[in-house]
Coordinates of C-alpha atoms and ligand atoms in Angstrom, one line a residue:
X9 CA 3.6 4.9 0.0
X10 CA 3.0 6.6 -3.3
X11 CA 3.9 10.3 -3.4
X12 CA 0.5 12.6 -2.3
X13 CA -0.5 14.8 -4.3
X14 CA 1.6 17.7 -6.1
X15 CA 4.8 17.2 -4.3
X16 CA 7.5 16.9 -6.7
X17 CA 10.7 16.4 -4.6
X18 CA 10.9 15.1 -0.9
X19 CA 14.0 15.6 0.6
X20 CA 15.1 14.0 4.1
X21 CA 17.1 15.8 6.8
X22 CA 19.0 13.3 9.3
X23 CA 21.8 13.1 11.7
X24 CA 23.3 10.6 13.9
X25 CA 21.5 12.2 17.4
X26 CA 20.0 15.2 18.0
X27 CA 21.6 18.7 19.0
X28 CA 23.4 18.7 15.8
X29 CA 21.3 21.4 13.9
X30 CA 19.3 19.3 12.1
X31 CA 16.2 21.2 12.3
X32 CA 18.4 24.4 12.2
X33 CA 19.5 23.1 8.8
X34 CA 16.5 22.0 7.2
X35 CA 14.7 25.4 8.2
X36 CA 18.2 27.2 6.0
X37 CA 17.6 25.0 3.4
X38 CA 14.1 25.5 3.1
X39 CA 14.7 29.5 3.3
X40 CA 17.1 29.3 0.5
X41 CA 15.1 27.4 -1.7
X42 CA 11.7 30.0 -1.5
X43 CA 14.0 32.7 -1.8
X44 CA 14.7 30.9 -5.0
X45 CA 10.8 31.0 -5.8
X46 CA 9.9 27.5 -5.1
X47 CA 7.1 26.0 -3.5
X48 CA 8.2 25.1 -0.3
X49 CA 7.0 23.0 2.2
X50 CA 8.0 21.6 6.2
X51 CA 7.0 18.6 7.5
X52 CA 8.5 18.4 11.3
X53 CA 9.0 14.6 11.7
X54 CA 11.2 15.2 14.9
X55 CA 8.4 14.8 17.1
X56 CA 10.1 14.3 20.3
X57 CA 12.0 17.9 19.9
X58 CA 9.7 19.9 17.3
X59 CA 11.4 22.8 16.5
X60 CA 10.6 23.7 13.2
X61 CA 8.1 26.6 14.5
X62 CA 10.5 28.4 16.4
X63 CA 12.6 28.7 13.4
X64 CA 9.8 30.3 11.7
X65 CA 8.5 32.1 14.9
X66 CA 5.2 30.6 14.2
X67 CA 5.5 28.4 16.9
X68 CA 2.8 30.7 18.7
X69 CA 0.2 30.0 15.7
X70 CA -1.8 26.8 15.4
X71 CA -2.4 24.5 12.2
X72 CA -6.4 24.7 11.7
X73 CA -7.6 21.0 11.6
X74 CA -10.8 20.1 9.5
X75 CA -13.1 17.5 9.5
X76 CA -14.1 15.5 6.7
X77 CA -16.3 13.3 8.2
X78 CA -17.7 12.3 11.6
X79 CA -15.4 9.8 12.1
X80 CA -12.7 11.8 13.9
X81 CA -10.7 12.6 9.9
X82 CA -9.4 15.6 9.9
X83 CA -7.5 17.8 6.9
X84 CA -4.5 20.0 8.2
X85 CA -4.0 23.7 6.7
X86 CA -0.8 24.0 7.9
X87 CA 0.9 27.5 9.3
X88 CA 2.6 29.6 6.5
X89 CA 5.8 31.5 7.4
X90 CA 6.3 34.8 6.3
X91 CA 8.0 34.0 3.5
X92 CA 5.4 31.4 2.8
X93 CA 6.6 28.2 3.5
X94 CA 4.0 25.7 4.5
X95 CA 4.5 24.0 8.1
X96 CA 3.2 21.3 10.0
X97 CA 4.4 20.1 13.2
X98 CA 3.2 18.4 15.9
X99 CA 3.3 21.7 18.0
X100 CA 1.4 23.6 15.7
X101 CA -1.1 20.8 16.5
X102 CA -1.0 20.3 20.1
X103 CA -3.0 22.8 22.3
X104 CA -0.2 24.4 23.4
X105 CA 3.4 24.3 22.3
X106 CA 4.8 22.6 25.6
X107 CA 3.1 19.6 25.8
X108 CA 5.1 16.6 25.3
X109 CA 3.7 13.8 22.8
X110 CA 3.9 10.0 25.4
X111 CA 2.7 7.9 22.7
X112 CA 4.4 4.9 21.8
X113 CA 6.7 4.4 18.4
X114 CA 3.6 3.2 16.5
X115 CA 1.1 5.5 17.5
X116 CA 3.8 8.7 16.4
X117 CA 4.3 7.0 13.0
X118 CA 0.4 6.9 12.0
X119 CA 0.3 10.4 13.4
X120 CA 3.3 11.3 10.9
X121 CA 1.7 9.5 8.0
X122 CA -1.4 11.4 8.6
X123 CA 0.8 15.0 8.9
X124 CA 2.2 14.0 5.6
X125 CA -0.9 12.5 4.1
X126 CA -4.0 14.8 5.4
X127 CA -2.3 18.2 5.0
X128 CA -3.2 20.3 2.8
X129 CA 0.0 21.0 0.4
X130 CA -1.1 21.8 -2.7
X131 CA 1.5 21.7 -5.2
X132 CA 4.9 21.9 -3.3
X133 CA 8.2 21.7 -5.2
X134 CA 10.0 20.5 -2.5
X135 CA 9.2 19.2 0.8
X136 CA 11.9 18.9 3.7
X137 CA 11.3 16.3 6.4
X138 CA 13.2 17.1 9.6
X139 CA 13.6 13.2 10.5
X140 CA 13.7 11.9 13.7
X141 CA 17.4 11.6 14.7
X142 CA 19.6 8.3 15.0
X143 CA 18.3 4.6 14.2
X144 CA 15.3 4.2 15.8
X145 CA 12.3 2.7 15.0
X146 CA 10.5 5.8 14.4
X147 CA 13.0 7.1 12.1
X148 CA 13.4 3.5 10.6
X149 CA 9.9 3.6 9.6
X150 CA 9.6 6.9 8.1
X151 CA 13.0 6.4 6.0
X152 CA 11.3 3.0 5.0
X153 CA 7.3 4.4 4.3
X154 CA 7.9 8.0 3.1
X155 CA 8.6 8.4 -0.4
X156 CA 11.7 10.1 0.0
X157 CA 14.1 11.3 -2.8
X158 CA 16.9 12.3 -1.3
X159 CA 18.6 12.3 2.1
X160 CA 21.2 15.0 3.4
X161 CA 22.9 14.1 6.4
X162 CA 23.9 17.0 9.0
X163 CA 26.6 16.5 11.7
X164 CA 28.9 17.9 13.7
X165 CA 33.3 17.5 13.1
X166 CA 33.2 15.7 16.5
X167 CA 30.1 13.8 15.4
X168 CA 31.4 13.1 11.8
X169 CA 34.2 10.4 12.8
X170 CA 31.8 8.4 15.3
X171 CA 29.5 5.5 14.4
X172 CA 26.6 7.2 15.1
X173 CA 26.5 9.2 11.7
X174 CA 27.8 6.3 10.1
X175 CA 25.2 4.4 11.5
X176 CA 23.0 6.4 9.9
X177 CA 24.1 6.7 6.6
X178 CA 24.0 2.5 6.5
X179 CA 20.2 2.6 7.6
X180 CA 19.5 5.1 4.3
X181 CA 21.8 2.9 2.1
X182 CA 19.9 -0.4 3.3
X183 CA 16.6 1.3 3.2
X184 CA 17.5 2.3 -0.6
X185 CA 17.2 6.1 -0.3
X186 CA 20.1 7.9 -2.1
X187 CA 22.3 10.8 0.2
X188 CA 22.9 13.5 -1.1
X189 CA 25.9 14.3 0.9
X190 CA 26.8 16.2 4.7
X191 CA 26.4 19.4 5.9
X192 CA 29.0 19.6 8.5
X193 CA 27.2 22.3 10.8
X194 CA 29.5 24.1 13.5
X195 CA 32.7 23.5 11.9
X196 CA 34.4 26.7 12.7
X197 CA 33.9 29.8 14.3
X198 CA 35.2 33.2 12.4
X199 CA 37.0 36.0 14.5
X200 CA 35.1 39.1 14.3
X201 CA 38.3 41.4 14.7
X202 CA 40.7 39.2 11.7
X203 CA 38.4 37.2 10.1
X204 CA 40.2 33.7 10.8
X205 CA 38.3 30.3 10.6
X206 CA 39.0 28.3 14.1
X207 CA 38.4 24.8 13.9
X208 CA 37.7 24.8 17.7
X209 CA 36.2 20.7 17.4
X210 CA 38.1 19.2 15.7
X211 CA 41.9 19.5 13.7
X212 CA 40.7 17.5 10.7
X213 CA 38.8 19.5 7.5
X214 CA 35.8 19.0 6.6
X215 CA 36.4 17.2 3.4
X216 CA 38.0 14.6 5.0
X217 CA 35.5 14.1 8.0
X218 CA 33.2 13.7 4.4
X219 CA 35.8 11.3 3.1
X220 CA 35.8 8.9 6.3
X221 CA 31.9 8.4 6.2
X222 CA 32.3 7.6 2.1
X223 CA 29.5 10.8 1.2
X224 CA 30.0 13.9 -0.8
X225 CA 30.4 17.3 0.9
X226 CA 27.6 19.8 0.7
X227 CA 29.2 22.9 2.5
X228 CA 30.0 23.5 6.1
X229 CA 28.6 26.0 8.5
X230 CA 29.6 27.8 11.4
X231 CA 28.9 29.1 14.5
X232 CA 27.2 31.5 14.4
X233 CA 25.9 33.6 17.6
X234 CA 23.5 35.7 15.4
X235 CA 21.8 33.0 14.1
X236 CA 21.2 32.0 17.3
X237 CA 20.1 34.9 18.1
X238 CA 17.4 34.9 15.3
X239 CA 16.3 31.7 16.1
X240 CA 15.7 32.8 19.5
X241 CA 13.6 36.0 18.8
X242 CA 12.0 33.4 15.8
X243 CA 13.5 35.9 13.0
X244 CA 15.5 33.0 11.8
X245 CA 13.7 32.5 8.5
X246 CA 14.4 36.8 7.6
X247 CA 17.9 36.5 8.8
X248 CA 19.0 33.2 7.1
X249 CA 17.2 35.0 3.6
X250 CA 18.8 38.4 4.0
X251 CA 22.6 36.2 4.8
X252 CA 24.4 35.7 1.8
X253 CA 26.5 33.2 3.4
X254 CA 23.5 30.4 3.1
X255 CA 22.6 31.0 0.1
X256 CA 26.4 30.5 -0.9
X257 CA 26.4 27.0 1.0
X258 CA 23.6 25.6 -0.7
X259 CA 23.7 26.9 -4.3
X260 CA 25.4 23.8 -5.3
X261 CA 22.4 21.9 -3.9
X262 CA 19.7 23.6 -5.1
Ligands
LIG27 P1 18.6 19.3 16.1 O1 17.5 19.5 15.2 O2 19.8 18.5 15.5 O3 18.2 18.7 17.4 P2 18.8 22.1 16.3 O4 18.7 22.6 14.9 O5 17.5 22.3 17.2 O6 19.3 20.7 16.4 O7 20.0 22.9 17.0 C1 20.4 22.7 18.4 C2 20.8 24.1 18.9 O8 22.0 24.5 18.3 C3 19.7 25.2 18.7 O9 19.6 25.9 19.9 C4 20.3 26.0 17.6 O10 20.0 27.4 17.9 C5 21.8 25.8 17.8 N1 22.5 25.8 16.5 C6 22.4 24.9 15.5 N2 23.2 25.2 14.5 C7 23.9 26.4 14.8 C8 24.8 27.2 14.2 N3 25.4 26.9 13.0 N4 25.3 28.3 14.8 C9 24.8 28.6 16.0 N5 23.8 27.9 16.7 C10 23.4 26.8 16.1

């Protein structure tokens, strides 16, 4: 698939499974960037856990759909966050933000082509898929028929020594799409009385978790309650922005 439109960089968020903070990550990412003045753009691929809204607290909003002909063709104008990052999701396009999608693997990947294809981008600089997680064919196919630049890999320490990130990280190598390295999200929680880093999954650092699957290290991230917190209350996109941490994590990135 050629690249639509004015999108100048696509950049791929996987993991091995889900849980990991995938979607937490790609939603930090993408507040970083803005903050930095680009043109940003979401497009939720994880269409069996959608979360993208709730990081935004849009997930109350709806995407306005558009016909373009009388043949069932709609555009999307997808839901801006505050900070003005463009979103689409499948629940900002389902009636209501509960209802599960029970289509079968080729039926979501038409329906992802079309969120991709139909919506109504304009010129983006960057747009961040959140990918389905692991190997399957769903995530296969949109690695294989998105025009994707870049991947960056998110995983967990007891995640990072398992084959199911490595498994991962073979299907982008085979499918040709270059990594840009790991986040390694949950790595350490810091004591709020002393300040100390406790590596409560795993003994081993993060560079060498980064070593063992054979891909740079981005940064790694912690546990962190307020952030949940955020995300919970759908502030996550004004907390992450006003947290120099984040911005600190991914200045070598971007
Ligand atoms: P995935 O997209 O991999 O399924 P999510 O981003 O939805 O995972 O995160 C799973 C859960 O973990 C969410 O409830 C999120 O709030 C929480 N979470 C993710 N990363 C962190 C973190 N660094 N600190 C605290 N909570 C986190």
């Amino acid at each position: 698939m050629p690249k639509y439109g004015n999108i100048k960089n696509i950049v791929g968020i996987i993991s091995g499974k889900g849980g990991v903070g995938k979607s937490t990550v790609t939603g930090i990412i993408a507040t970083h960037l803005r903050k930095k003045g680009y043109k940003v753009g979401v497009l939720d691929a994880d269409i069996t856990g959608p979360s993208m809204p709730r990081f935004f607290g849009i997930n109350e909003k709806r995407a306005q759909m558009i016909p373009i002909d009388d043949k069932n063709n709609f555009k999307f104008i997808p839901v801006e966050t505050e900070m003005g990052i463009k979103v689409i999701s499948m629940n900002l396009l389902t009636a209501e933000e509960a209802q599960p999608v029970i289509w079968r693997g080729p039926v979501v990947t038409g329906v992802l082509n079309q969120m991709y294809t139909d919506t109504v981008w304009d010129e983006l600089d960057y747009l961040l898929i959140d990918m389905p997680p692991g190997t399957g064919d769903i995530a296969l196919t949109v690695m294989q028929s998105f025009p994707i630049d870049e991947i960056v890999v998110v995983s967990t320490p007891q995640d990072m020594v398992s084959m199911i990130v490595k498994k991962v990280v073979i299907m982008a190598e085979k499918v040709g799409v270059p990594i840009r390295g790991v986040v390694e999200n949950m790595a350490y929680i810091e004591c709020d009385g002393c300040g100390t880093k406790m590596r409560v999954f795993s003994k081993k650092s993060a560079e060498e978790h980064a070593d063992y699957l054979g891909l740079p290290l981005i940064c790694e991230l912690p546990i962190n309650v307020d952030l949940t917190e955020a995300l919970e209350e759908g502030k996550a996109e004004s907390y992450v922005a006003e947290n120099a941490l984040y911005d600190m994590m991914f200045s070598s990135l971007y």
